[in-house]
């Protein structure tokens, strides 16, 4: 495309609307099925002063209430008591879903806290069982394939955004709809960047996963012996290598949690799709001179996926209860 023609900006709110009706209808069905007719309750734990977490919590509450859910934000003044508070919510039958606004400690202790949340109430999909299933392309929790596994909500939101933007080729078989596509993900966190790279590679894409130290290539691999994606180290994150892989990419996805980071616009291929999932704006204003489609934020789609995960967990618990009876 010509550099004088601005690309289209697609708002997360536009994409989220595609899921609103489905979510609202399922909430009503659950309320009708329950003896006490109570709406599903999501509890969020906030134990930090991060403005991104505060913003996320407000949007979660607003979205929950607009779709018929109950939402309760529990602020934890002393983060050392967070684990005890999560365990209490795990045991409370009135609580249907639990989420924690990370980072809390900003280290391995956060990974431990992710596992403290009950698997049956983990709406963010951070439990190690869900992660293992995702990395190995396993979609169910049981052999009878009645209980669906869930995916981490932010990586799932990015997949849904790519589907909305028609980056996925629906003419190809499911599981191969990103065949021939190259994606650069500027983030390799365990919560978003790495699982996203794995999801996209499992769908057939070549993914360049970039973190502060190095660049890796995720591919699905070939042949029957590969049941999941393969990872290859390409080298240190130097400007020459970064520019090479990014200019080769059909899609650029940024998620650097810093107000000072800006992805170099000159590294974007003409006509590429560009998506930013960081709370901070990782792109300069001239991004639309290169990108054909630009999604500046993803939060509203992430919340929709989180609520869809919660509905799936509620349905899984209902099925388990029926099996016991």
PDB file of C-alpha atoms in Angstrom:
ATOM      1  CA  UNK A   1       0.000   0.000   0.000  1.00  0.00           C
ATOM      2  CA  UNK A   2       1.098   3.578  -0.516  1.00  0.00           C
ATOM      3  CA  UNK A   3       2.622   5.312   2.488  1.00  0.00           C
ATOM      4  CA  UNK A   4       0.229   8.235   1.859  1.00  0.00           C
ATOM      5  CA  UNK A   5      -2.841   6.061   2.528  1.00  0.00           C
ATOM      6  CA  UNK A   6      -3.626   5.576   6.215  1.00  0.00           C
ATOM      7  CA  UNK A   7      -4.458   2.089   7.416  1.00  0.00           C
ATOM      8  CA  UNK A   8      -7.691   1.315   9.265  1.00  0.00           C
ATOM      9  CA  UNK A   9      -7.860   1.421  13.039  1.00  0.00           C
ATOM     10  CA  UNK A  10     -10.014  -1.355  14.492  1.00  0.00           C
ATOM     11  CA  UNK A  11     -11.177  -0.834  18.079  1.00  0.00           C
ATOM     12  CA  UNK A  12     -11.361  -3.688  20.579  1.00  0.00           C
ATOM     13  CA  UNK A  13     -14.924  -2.621  21.438  1.00  0.00           C
ATOM     14  CA  UNK A  14     -15.995  -3.386  17.867  1.00  0.00           C
ATOM     15  CA  UNK A  15     -14.560  -6.904  18.056  1.00  0.00           C
ATOM     16  CA  UNK A  16     -15.936  -7.545  21.557  1.00  0.00           C
ATOM     17  CA  UNK A  17     -19.489  -6.869  20.351  1.00  0.00           C
ATOM     18  CA  UNK A  18     -19.322 -10.109  18.351  1.00  0.00           C
ATOM     19  CA  UNK A  19     -19.382 -12.073  21.635  1.00  0.00           C
ATOM     20  CA  UNK A  20     -21.697  -9.962  23.798  1.00  0.00           C
ATOM     21  CA  UNK A  21     -24.999 -11.589  22.801  1.00  0.00           C
ATOM     22  CA  UNK A  22     -23.646 -15.134  23.179  1.00  0.00           C
ATOM     23  CA  UNK A  23     -22.322 -14.333  26.673  1.00  0.00           C
ATOM     24  CA  UNK A  24     -25.509 -12.576  27.833  1.00  0.00           C
ATOM     25  CA  UNK A  25     -27.722 -15.454  26.675  1.00  0.00           C
ATOM     26  CA  UNK A  26     -25.602 -18.072  28.473  1.00  0.00           C
ATOM     27  CA  UNK A  27     -25.653 -16.029  31.679  1.00  0.00           C
ATOM     28  CA  UNK A  28     -29.458 -15.923  31.568  1.00  0.00           C
ATOM     29  CA  UNK A  29     -29.606 -19.689  31.022  1.00  0.00           C
ATOM     30  CA  UNK A  30     -27.347 -20.325  34.031  1.00  0.00           C
ATOM     31  CA  UNK A  31     -29.428 -18.010  36.245  1.00  0.00           C
ATOM     32  CA  UNK A  32     -32.611 -19.840  35.225  1.00  0.00           C
ATOM     33  CA  UNK A  33     -31.071 -23.254  35.970  1.00  0.00           C
ATOM     34  CA  UNK A  34     -29.943 -22.319  39.468  1.00  0.00           C
ATOM     35  CA  UNK A  35     -32.216 -22.926  42.436  1.00  0.00           C
ATOM     36  CA  UNK A  36     -31.412 -19.524  43.946  1.00  0.00           C
ATOM     37  CA  UNK A  37     -31.367 -17.807  40.514  1.00  0.00           C
ATOM     38  CA  UNK A  38     -28.071 -16.114  41.397  1.00  0.00           C
ATOM     39  CA  UNK A  39     -25.928 -14.623  38.658  1.00  0.00           C
ATOM     40  CA  UNK A  40     -22.406 -16.074  38.294  1.00  0.00           C
ATOM     41  CA  UNK A  41     -20.031 -14.282  40.680  1.00  0.00           C
ATOM     42  CA  UNK A  42     -16.531 -13.261  39.604  1.00  0.00           C
ATOM     43  CA  UNK A  43     -14.115 -12.138  42.330  1.00  0.00           C
ATOM     44  CA  UNK A  44     -11.082 -10.060  41.408  1.00  0.00           C
ATOM     45  CA  UNK A  45      -8.120  -9.589  43.757  1.00  0.00           C
ATOM     46  CA  UNK A  46      -6.145  -6.345  43.559  1.00  0.00           C
ATOM     47  CA  UNK A  47      -2.980  -6.186  45.665  1.00  0.00           C
ATOM     48  CA  UNK A  48      -0.854  -3.637  43.818  1.00  0.00           C
ATOM     49  CA  UNK A  49      -0.814   0.030  42.789  1.00  0.00           C
ATOM     50  CA  UNK A  50      -0.368  -0.676  39.070  1.00  0.00           C
ATOM     51  CA  UNK A  51      -2.532   1.759  37.036  1.00  0.00           C
ATOM     52  CA  UNK A  52      -2.911  -0.894  34.320  1.00  0.00           C
ATOM     53  CA  UNK A  53      -4.355  -3.339  36.863  1.00  0.00           C
ATOM     54  CA  UNK A  54      -6.662  -0.651  38.264  1.00  0.00           C
ATOM     55  CA  UNK A  55      -7.911   0.156  34.766  1.00  0.00           C
ATOM     56  CA  UNK A  56      -8.391  -3.544  33.966  1.00  0.00           C
ATOM     57  CA  UNK A  57     -10.373  -4.017  37.200  1.00  0.00           C
ATOM     58  CA  UNK A  58     -12.714  -1.122  36.360  1.00  0.00           C
ATOM     59  CA  UNK A  59     -13.363  -2.438  32.859  1.00  0.00           C
ATOM     60  CA  UNK A  60     -13.953  -5.933  34.217  1.00  0.00           C
ATOM     61  CA  UNK A  61     -16.541  -4.641  36.683  1.00  0.00           C
ATOM     62  CA  UNK A  62     -18.287  -2.513  34.063  1.00  0.00           C
ATOM     63  CA  UNK A  63     -18.425  -5.370  31.538  1.00  0.00           C
ATOM     64  CA  UNK A  64     -19.615  -7.903  34.120  1.00  0.00           C
ATOM     65  CA  UNK A  65     -22.500  -5.718  35.245  1.00  0.00           C
ATOM     66  CA  UNK A  66     -23.533  -4.889  31.672  1.00  0.00           C
ATOM     67  CA  UNK A  67     -23.749  -8.615  30.816  1.00  0.00           C
ATOM     68  CA  UNK A  68     -25.591  -9.857  33.885  1.00  0.00           C
ATOM     69  CA  UNK A  69     -22.700 -11.168  36.001  1.00  0.00           C
ATOM     70  CA  UNK A  70     -22.022 -10.281  39.619  1.00  0.00           C
ATOM     71  CA  UNK A  71     -18.553  -8.858  40.231  1.00  0.00           C
ATOM     72  CA  UNK A  72     -16.697  -8.180  43.458  1.00  0.00           C
ATOM     73  CA  UNK A  73     -13.308  -6.474  43.698  1.00  0.00           C
ATOM     74  CA  UNK A  74     -11.378  -7.425  46.829  1.00  0.00           C
ATOM     75  CA  UNK A  75      -8.513  -5.032  47.551  1.00  0.00           C
ATOM     76  CA  UNK A  76      -5.703  -6.578  49.580  1.00  0.00           C
ATOM     77  CA  UNK A  77      -3.752  -3.885  51.442  1.00  0.00           C
ATOM     78  CA  UNK A  78      -1.042  -6.302  52.585  1.00  0.00           C
ATOM     79  CA  UNK A  79      -0.045  -8.551  49.686  1.00  0.00           C
ATOM     80  CA  UNK A  80       1.285 -11.154  52.138  1.00  0.00           C
ATOM     81  CA  UNK A  81      -2.356 -11.994  52.931  1.00  0.00           C
ATOM     82  CA  UNK A  82      -3.316 -12.494  49.288  1.00  0.00           C
ATOM     83  CA  UNK A  83      -2.735 -16.257  49.254  1.00  0.00           C
ATOM     84  CA  UNK A  84      -5.002 -16.757  52.277  1.00  0.00           C
ATOM     85  CA  UNK A  85      -7.716 -14.623  50.640  1.00  0.00           C
ATOM     86  CA  UNK A  86      -7.561 -16.656  47.414  1.00  0.00           C
ATOM     87  CA  UNK A  87      -7.873 -19.935  49.338  1.00  0.00           C
ATOM     88  CA  UNK A  88     -10.909 -18.531  51.137  1.00  0.00           C
ATOM     89  CA  UNK A  89     -12.546 -17.719  47.791  1.00  0.00           C
ATOM     90  CA  UNK A  90     -11.643 -21.190  46.476  1.00  0.00           C
ATOM     91  CA  UNK A  91     -13.683 -22.706  49.302  1.00  0.00           C
ATOM     92  CA  UNK A  92     -16.672 -20.371  48.903  1.00  0.00           C
ATOM     93  CA  UNK A  93     -19.395 -22.083  46.831  1.00  0.00           C
ATOM     94  CA  UNK A  94     -20.923 -18.692  46.052  1.00  0.00           C
ATOM     95  CA  UNK A  95     -17.797 -17.714  44.066  1.00  0.00           C
ATOM     96  CA  UNK A  96     -17.842 -18.988  40.470  1.00  0.00           C
ATOM     97  CA  UNK A  97     -14.648 -17.421  39.162  1.00  0.00           C
ATOM     98  CA  UNK A  98     -11.435 -15.932  40.539  1.00  0.00           C
ATOM     99  CA  UNK A  99      -8.857 -13.653  38.949  1.00  0.00           C
ATOM    100  CA  UNK A 100      -5.790 -11.881  40.302  1.00  0.00           C
ATOM    101  CA  UNK A 101      -4.544  -8.602  38.865  1.00  0.00           C
ATOM    102  CA  UNK A 102      -0.851  -9.233  38.271  1.00  0.00           C
ATOM    103  CA  UNK A 103       1.922  -8.323  38.865  1.00  0.00           C
ATOM    104  CA  UNK A 104       1.790  -8.604  42.650  1.00  0.00           C
ATOM    105  CA  UNK A 105       5.344  -9.484  43.701  1.00  0.00           C
ATOM    106  CA  UNK A 106       6.736  -9.384  40.172  1.00  0.00           C
ATOM    107  CA  UNK A 107       8.759 -12.577  40.544  1.00  0.00           C
ATOM    108  CA  UNK A 108       8.369 -16.343  40.838  1.00  0.00           C
ATOM    109  CA  UNK A 109       5.964 -15.832  43.733  1.00  0.00           C
ATOM    110  CA  UNK A 110       3.406 -14.570  41.201  1.00  0.00           C
ATOM    111  CA  UNK A 111       3.692 -17.876  39.337  1.00  0.00           C
ATOM    112  CA  UNK A 112       3.046 -19.672  42.612  1.00  0.00           C
ATOM    113  CA  UNK A 113      -0.057 -17.522  43.269  1.00  0.00           C
ATOM    114  CA  UNK A 114      -1.401 -18.427  39.824  1.00  0.00           C
ATOM    115  CA  UNK A 115      -1.445 -22.059  40.954  1.00  0.00           C
ATOM    116  CA  UNK A 116      -3.125 -21.223  44.286  1.00  0.00           C
ATOM    117  CA  UNK A 117      -6.305 -20.270  42.408  1.00  0.00           C
ATOM    118  CA  UNK A 118      -8.564 -23.332  42.168  1.00  0.00           C
ATOM    119  CA  UNK A 119      -8.438 -24.886  38.708  1.00  0.00           C
ATOM    120  CA  UNK A 120     -12.263 -25.021  38.725  1.00  0.00           C
ATOM    121  CA  UNK A 121     -12.451 -21.228  39.250  1.00  0.00           C
ATOM    122  CA  UNK A 122      -9.415 -20.033  37.263  1.00  0.00           C
ATOM    123  CA  UNK A 123     -11.065 -17.784  34.665  1.00  0.00           C
ATOM    124  CA  UNK A 124      -7.709 -16.537  33.368  1.00  0.00           C
ATOM    125  CA  UNK A 125      -6.646 -20.068  32.397  1.00  0.00           C
ATOM    126  CA  UNK A 126      -3.279 -19.829  34.167  1.00  0.00           C
ATOM    127  CA  UNK A 127      -3.405 -23.192  35.938  1.00  0.00           C
ATOM    128  CA  UNK A 128      -0.598 -25.547  34.865  1.00  0.00           C
ATOM    129  CA  UNK A 129      -3.129 -28.121  33.599  1.00  0.00           C
ATOM    130  CA  UNK A 130      -4.636 -25.583  31.201  1.00  0.00           C
ATOM    131  CA  UNK A 131      -1.178 -24.495  30.086  1.00  0.00           C
ATOM    132  CA  UNK A 132      -0.044 -28.054  29.471  1.00  0.00           C
ATOM    133  CA  UNK A 133      -3.199 -28.782  27.480  1.00  0.00           C
ATOM    134  CA  UNK A 134      -2.672 -25.638  25.420  1.00  0.00           C
ATOM    135  CA  UNK A 135       0.956 -26.410  24.607  1.00  0.00           C
ATOM    136  CA  UNK A 136       0.058 -29.978  23.629  1.00  0.00           C
ATOM    137  CA  UNK A 137      -3.121 -29.109  21.693  1.00  0.00           C
ATOM    138  CA  UNK A 138      -5.378 -30.987  24.140  1.00  0.00           C
ATOM    139  CA  UNK A 139      -8.881 -29.526  24.205  1.00  0.00           C
ATOM    140  CA  UNK A 140     -10.643 -31.564  26.890  1.00  0.00           C
ATOM    141  CA  UNK A 141     -10.052 -32.329  30.571  1.00  0.00           C
ATOM    142  CA  UNK A 142     -11.541 -35.837  30.501  1.00  0.00           C
ATOM    143  CA  UNK A 143     -11.315 -38.947  28.322  1.00  0.00           C
ATOM    144  CA  UNK A 144     -15.034 -38.756  27.437  1.00  0.00           C
ATOM    145  CA  UNK A 145     -14.490 -35.249  26.036  1.00  0.00           C
ATOM    146  CA  UNK A 146     -17.336 -33.691  27.991  1.00  0.00           C
ATOM    147  CA  UNK A 147     -15.344 -31.158  30.023  1.00  0.00           C
ATOM    148  CA  UNK A 148     -13.680 -28.521  27.882  1.00  0.00           C
ATOM    149  CA  UNK A 149     -10.273 -27.161  28.796  1.00  0.00           C
ATOM    150  CA  UNK A 150      -9.851 -23.389  28.664  1.00  0.00           C
ATOM    151  CA  UNK A 151      -7.165 -21.145  27.215  1.00  0.00           C
ATOM    152  CA  UNK A 152      -5.359 -18.201  28.856  1.00  0.00           C
ATOM    153  CA  UNK A 153      -7.686 -15.258  28.244  1.00  0.00           C
ATOM    154  CA  UNK A 154      -5.264 -12.702  26.738  1.00  0.00           C
ATOM    155  CA  UNK A 155      -3.632 -15.065  24.197  1.00  0.00           C
ATOM    156  CA  UNK A 156      -7.129 -16.329  23.346  1.00  0.00           C
ATOM    157  CA  UNK A 157      -8.295 -12.735  22.822  1.00  0.00           C
ATOM    158  CA  UNK A 158      -5.450 -12.132  20.378  1.00  0.00           C
ATOM    159  CA  UNK A 159      -6.389 -15.266  18.434  1.00  0.00           C
ATOM    160  CA  UNK A 160     -10.003 -14.042  18.238  1.00  0.00           C
ATOM    161  CA  UNK A 161      -8.815 -10.631  17.038  1.00  0.00           C
ATOM    162  CA  UNK A 162      -6.761 -12.270  14.274  1.00  0.00           C
ATOM    163  CA  UNK A 163      -9.826 -14.298  13.287  1.00  0.00           C
ATOM    164  CA  UNK A 164     -11.934 -11.119  13.168  1.00  0.00           C
ATOM    165  CA  UNK A 165      -9.317  -9.420  10.974  1.00  0.00           C
ATOM    166  CA  UNK A 166      -9.446 -12.420   8.585  1.00  0.00           C
ATOM    167  CA  UNK A 167      -5.781 -13.274   9.160  1.00  0.00           C
ATOM    168  CA  UNK A 168      -6.975 -16.854   9.722  1.00  0.00           C
ATOM    169  CA  UNK A 169      -7.842 -18.530   6.422  1.00  0.00           C
ATOM    170  CA  UNK A 170     -11.195 -20.265   6.995  1.00  0.00           C
ATOM    171  CA  UNK A 171     -10.828 -22.181   3.710  1.00  0.00           C
ATOM    172  CA  UNK A 172      -8.036 -24.235   5.281  1.00  0.00           C
ATOM    173  CA  UNK A 173      -8.652 -27.078   7.769  1.00  0.00           C
ATOM    174  CA  UNK A 174      -8.998 -26.079  11.423  1.00  0.00           C
ATOM    175  CA  UNK A 175      -5.595 -26.213  13.089  1.00  0.00           C
ATOM    176  CA  UNK A 176      -3.832 -25.123   9.896  1.00  0.00           C
ATOM    177  CA  UNK A 177      -5.520 -21.790   9.169  1.00  0.00           C
ATOM    178  CA  UNK A 178      -2.382 -19.698   9.715  1.00  0.00           C
ATOM    179  CA  UNK A 179      -0.404 -21.752   7.214  1.00  0.00           C
ATOM    180  CA  UNK A 180       2.082 -19.522   5.378  1.00  0.00           C
ATOM    181  CA  UNK A 181       1.664 -16.611   7.811  1.00  0.00           C
ATOM    182  CA  UNK A 182       4.593 -15.070   9.678  1.00  0.00           C
ATOM    183  CA  UNK A 183       3.994 -13.340  12.998  1.00  0.00           C
ATOM    184  CA  UNK A 184       6.344 -11.348  15.242  1.00  0.00           C
ATOM    185  CA  UNK A 185       5.363 -11.225  18.930  1.00  0.00           C
ATOM    186  CA  UNK A 186       7.268  -8.586  20.917  1.00  0.00           C
ATOM    187  CA  UNK A 187       6.813 -10.156  24.344  1.00  0.00           C
ATOM    188  CA  UNK A 188       7.668 -13.567  25.758  1.00  0.00           C
ATOM    189  CA  UNK A 189       6.050 -13.467  29.172  1.00  0.00           C
ATOM    190  CA  UNK A 190       4.727 -16.730  30.579  1.00  0.00           C
ATOM    191  CA  UNK A 191       1.234 -15.209  30.825  1.00  0.00           C
ATOM    192  CA  UNK A 192       0.879 -13.877  27.265  1.00  0.00           C
ATOM    193  CA  UNK A 193       3.853 -13.900  24.903  1.00  0.00           C
ATOM    194  CA  UNK A 194       5.032 -17.494  25.112  1.00  0.00           C
ATOM    195  CA  UNK A 195       1.567 -19.133  25.120  1.00  0.00           C
ATOM    196  CA  UNK A 196       0.493 -16.856  22.253  1.00  0.00           C
ATOM    197  CA  UNK A 197       3.512 -17.915  20.178  1.00  0.00           C
ATOM    198  CA  UNK A 198       2.658 -21.559  20.871  1.00  0.00           C
ATOM    199  CA  UNK A 199      -1.021 -21.121  19.950  1.00  0.00           C
ATOM    200  CA  UNK A 200      -0.210 -19.401  16.656  1.00  0.00           C
ATOM    201  CA  UNK A 201       2.493 -21.948  15.779  1.00  0.00           C
ATOM    202  CA  UNK A 202       0.072 -24.791  16.535  1.00  0.00           C
ATOM    203  CA  UNK A 203      -2.295 -23.171  14.019  1.00  0.00           C
ATOM    204  CA  UNK A 204       0.373 -23.281  11.308  1.00  0.00           C
ATOM    205  CA  UNK A 205       2.143 -19.912  11.590  1.00  0.00           C
ATOM    206  CA  UNK A 206       5.856 -19.216  11.787  1.00  0.00           C
ATOM    207  CA  UNK A 207       6.221 -17.077  14.913  1.00  0.00           C
ATOM    208  CA  UNK A 208       9.189 -14.898  15.793  1.00  0.00           C
ATOM    209  CA  UNK A 209       9.113 -14.548  19.586  1.00  0.00           C
ATOM    210  CA  UNK A 210      11.074 -11.515  20.774  1.00  0.00           C
ATOM    211  CA  UNK A 211      12.144 -10.704  24.315  1.00  0.00           C
ATOM    212  CA  UNK A 212      14.763  -8.355  25.711  1.00  0.00           C
ATOM    213  CA  UNK A 213      17.563 -10.924  25.374  1.00  0.00           C
ATOM    214  CA  UNK A 214      16.990 -12.999  22.249  1.00  0.00           C
ATOM    215  CA  UNK A 215      14.704 -13.994  19.398  1.00  0.00           C
ATOM    216  CA  UNK A 216      13.197 -17.465  18.984  1.00  0.00           C
ATOM    217  CA  UNK A 217      11.277 -19.065  16.132  1.00  0.00           C
ATOM    218  CA  UNK A 218       8.184 -21.111  16.964  1.00  0.00           C
ATOM    219  CA  UNK A 219       6.911 -23.559  14.341  1.00  0.00           C
ATOM    220  CA  UNK A 220       4.571 -26.509  14.470  1.00  0.00           C
ATOM    221  CA  UNK A 221       7.147 -28.922  13.085  1.00  0.00           C
ATOM    222  CA  UNK A 222       6.537 -31.624  10.508  1.00  0.00           C
ATOM    223  CA  UNK A 223       5.792 -35.313  10.666  1.00  0.00           C
ATOM    224  CA  UNK A 224       3.852 -37.502  13.079  1.00  0.00           C
ATOM    225  CA  UNK A 225       6.483 -37.376  15.816  1.00  0.00           C
ATOM    226  CA  UNK A 226       5.690 -33.713  16.537  1.00  0.00           C
ATOM    227  CA  UNK A 227       2.598 -33.308  18.733  1.00  0.00           C
ATOM    228  CA  UNK A 228       3.236 -29.660  19.498  1.00  0.00           C
ATOM    229  CA  UNK A 229       5.217 -26.607  18.421  1.00  0.00           C
ATOM    230  CA  UNK A 230       9.009 -26.573  18.062  1.00  0.00           C
ATOM    231  CA  UNK A 231      11.302 -23.766  19.269  1.00  0.00           C
ATOM    232  CA  UNK A 232      14.569 -22.653  17.669  1.00  0.00           C
ATOM    233  CA  UNK A 233      16.930 -19.946  18.997  1.00  0.00           C
ATOM    234  CA  UNK A 234      17.765 -17.441  16.251  1.00  0.00           C
ATOM    235  CA  UNK A 235      20.216 -15.281  18.202  1.00  0.00           C
ATOM    236  CA  UNK A 236      20.528 -12.242  20.447  1.00  0.00           C
ATOM    237  CA  UNK A 237      17.992  -9.465  20.141  1.00  0.00           C
ATOM    238  CA  UNK A 238      20.133  -7.167  18.024  1.00  0.00           C
ATOM    239  CA  UNK A 239      18.669  -4.439  15.757  1.00  0.00           C
ATOM    240  CA  UNK A 240      19.788  -6.175  12.545  1.00  0.00           C
ATOM    241  CA  UNK A 241      18.088  -9.486  13.427  1.00  0.00           C
ATOM    242  CA  UNK A 242      15.004  -7.775  14.863  1.00  0.00           C
ATOM    243  CA  UNK A 243      14.549  -5.689  11.716  1.00  0.00           C
ATOM    244  CA  UNK A 244      15.002  -8.761   9.504  1.00  0.00           C
ATOM    245  CA  UNK A 245      12.369 -10.924  11.223  1.00  0.00           C
ATOM    246  CA  UNK A 246       9.869  -8.080  11.659  1.00  0.00           C
ATOM    247  CA  UNK A 247      10.067  -6.899   8.050  1.00  0.00           C
ATOM    248  CA  UNK A 248       9.334 -10.497   7.081  1.00  0.00           C
ATOM    249  CA  UNK A 249       6.221 -10.650   9.282  1.00  0.00           C
ATOM    250  CA  UNK A 250       2.617 -10.372   8.075  1.00  0.00           C
ATOM    251  CA  UNK A 251       1.545  -9.559  11.636  1.00  0.00           C
ATOM    252  CA  UNK A 252       3.300  -7.582  14.389  1.00  0.00           C
ATOM    253  CA  UNK A 253       1.977  -7.982  17.948  1.00  0.00           C
ATOM    254  CA  UNK A 254       3.462  -5.763  20.669  1.00  0.00           C
ATOM    255  CA  UNK A 255       3.106  -6.174  24.430  1.00  0.00           C
ATOM    256  CA  UNK A 256       5.973  -4.401  26.199  1.00  0.00           C
ATOM    257  CA  UNK A 257       4.868  -3.216  29.681  1.00  0.00           C
ATOM    258  CA  UNK A 258       6.763   0.078  29.580  1.00  0.00           C
ATOM    259  CA  UNK A 259       5.591   3.640  28.808  1.00  0.00           C
ATOM    260  CA  UNK A 260       8.997   4.374  27.268  1.00  0.00           C
ATOM    261  CA  UNK A 261       9.099   1.548  24.690  1.00  0.00           C
ATOM    262  CA  UNK A 262       8.211   2.308  21.075  1.00  0.00           C
ATOM    263  CA  UNK A 263       8.438  -0.320  18.342  1.00  0.00           C
ATOM    264  CA  UNK A 264      10.352   1.055  15.319  1.00  0.00           C
ATOM    265  CA  UNK A 265       7.807   1.879  12.605  1.00  0.00           C
ATOM    266  CA  UNK A 266      10.455   1.298   9.925  1.00  0.00           C
ATOM    267  CA  UNK A 267      10.549  -2.401  10.941  1.00  0.00           C
ATOM    268  CA  UNK A 268       6.906  -2.883   9.886  1.00  0.00           C
ATOM    269  CA  UNK A 269       6.293  -4.427   6.473  1.00  0.00           C
ATOM    270  CA  UNK A 270       4.019  -2.430   4.168  1.00  0.00           C
ATOM    271  CA  UNK A 271       0.438  -3.653   4.644  1.00  0.00           C
ATOM    272  CA  UNK A 272       1.120  -5.689   7.787  1.00  0.00           C
ATOM    273  CA  UNK A 273      -1.468  -6.152  10.538  1.00  0.00           C
ATOM    274  CA  UNK A 274      -0.341  -4.523  13.803  1.00  0.00           C
ATOM    275  CA  UNK A 275      -1.836  -5.210  17.244  1.00  0.00           C
ATOM    276  CA  UNK A 276      -0.833  -3.753  20.613  1.00  0.00           C
ATOM    277  CA  UNK A 277      -1.914  -5.587  23.777  1.00  0.00           C
ATOM    278  CA  UNK A 278       0.216  -3.622  26.251  1.00  0.00           C
ATOM    279  CA  UNK A 279      -1.548  -1.159  28.572  1.00  0.00           C
ATOM    280  CA  UNK A 280       1.023   1.292  27.222  1.00  0.00           C
ATOM    281  CA  UNK A 281       1.051   2.483  23.620  1.00  0.00           C
ATOM    282  CA  UNK A 282       3.981   0.578  22.076  1.00  0.00           C
ATOM    283  CA  UNK A 283       3.569   2.138  18.614  1.00  0.00           C
ATOM    284  CA  UNK A 284       4.329   5.595  17.267  1.00  0.00           C
ATOM    285  CA  UNK A 285       1.550   7.631  15.636  1.00  0.00           C
ATOM    286  CA  UNK A 286       2.902   6.883  12.156  1.00  0.00           C
ATOM    287  CA  UNK A 287       2.125   3.154  12.506  1.00  0.00           C
ATOM    288  CA  UNK A 288      -0.920   3.552  10.222  1.00  0.00           C
ATOM    289  CA  UNK A 289       1.319   4.747   7.404  1.00  0.00           C
ATOM    290  CA  UNK A 290       2.708   1.198   7.254  1.00  0.00           C
ATOM    291  CA  UNK A 291      -0.004  -1.050   8.709  1.00  0.00           C
ATOM    292  CA  UNK A 292      -3.117  -1.962   6.741  1.00  0.00           C
ATOM    293  CA  UNK A 293      -4.996  -2.749   9.969  1.00  0.00           C
ATOM    294  CA  UNK A 294      -4.096  -1.459  13.425  1.00  0.00           C
ATOM    295  CA  UNK A 295      -5.624  -2.539  16.759  1.00  0.00           C
ATOM    296  CA  UNK A 296      -4.314  -0.139  19.455  1.00  0.00           C
ATOM    297  CA  UNK A 297      -5.573  -2.079  22.488  1.00  0.00           C
ATOM    298  CA  UNK A 298      -7.178  -5.423  23.271  1.00  0.00           C
ATOM    299  CA  UNK A 299      -8.550  -5.140  26.812  1.00  0.00           C
ATOM    300  CA  UNK A 300     -12.262  -5.348  25.999  1.00  0.00           C
ATOM    301  CA  UNK A 301     -11.783  -8.517  23.961  1.00  0.00           C
ATOM    302  CA  UNK A 302      -9.673 -10.010  26.764  1.00  0.00           C
ATOM    303  CA  UNK A 303     -12.487  -9.408  29.267  1.00  0.00           C
ATOM    304  CA  UNK A 304     -14.960 -11.079  26.895  1.00  0.00           C
ATOM    305  CA  UNK A 305     -12.712 -14.142  26.695  1.00  0.00           C
ATOM    306  CA  UNK A 306     -12.321 -14.145  30.462  1.00  0.00           C
ATOM    307  CA  UNK A 307     -16.123 -14.190  30.866  1.00  0.00           C
ATOM    308  CA  UNK A 308     -16.482 -16.939  28.249  1.00  0.00           C
ATOM    309  CA  UNK A 309     -13.909 -18.953  30.213  1.00  0.00           C
ATOM    310  CA  UNK A 310     -15.942 -18.406  33.371  1.00  0.00           C
ATOM    311  CA  UNK A 311     -19.123 -19.660  31.711  1.00  0.00           C
ATOM    312  CA  UNK A 312     -17.266 -22.750  30.519  1.00  0.00           C
ATOM    313  CA  UNK A 313     -16.005 -23.430  34.045  1.00  0.00           C
ATOM    314  CA  UNK A 314     -19.534 -23.055  35.443  1.00  0.00           C
ATOM    315  CA  UNK A 315     -20.830 -25.509  32.828  1.00  0.00           C
ATOM    316  CA  UNK A 316     -17.998 -27.950  33.633  1.00  0.00           C
ATOM    317  CA  UNK A 317     -18.930 -27.881  37.327  1.00  0.00           C
ATOM    318  CA  UNK A 318     -22.590 -28.468  36.465  1.00  0.00           C
ATOM    319  CA  UNK A 319     -21.655 -31.498  34.353  1.00  0.00           C
ATOM    320  CA  UNK A 320     -19.438 -32.907  37.106  1.00  0.00           C
ATOM    321  CA  UNK A 321     -22.257 -32.516  39.613  1.00  0.00           C
ATOM    322  CA  UNK A 322     -24.651 -34.372  37.299  1.00  0.00           C
ATOM    323  CA  UNK A 323     -22.122 -37.188  36.863  1.00  0.00           C
ATOM    324  CA  UNK A 324     -21.808 -37.568  40.648  1.00  0.00           C
ATOM    325  CA  UNK A 325     -25.594 -37.622  41.065  1.00  0.00           C
TER     326      UNK A 325
END
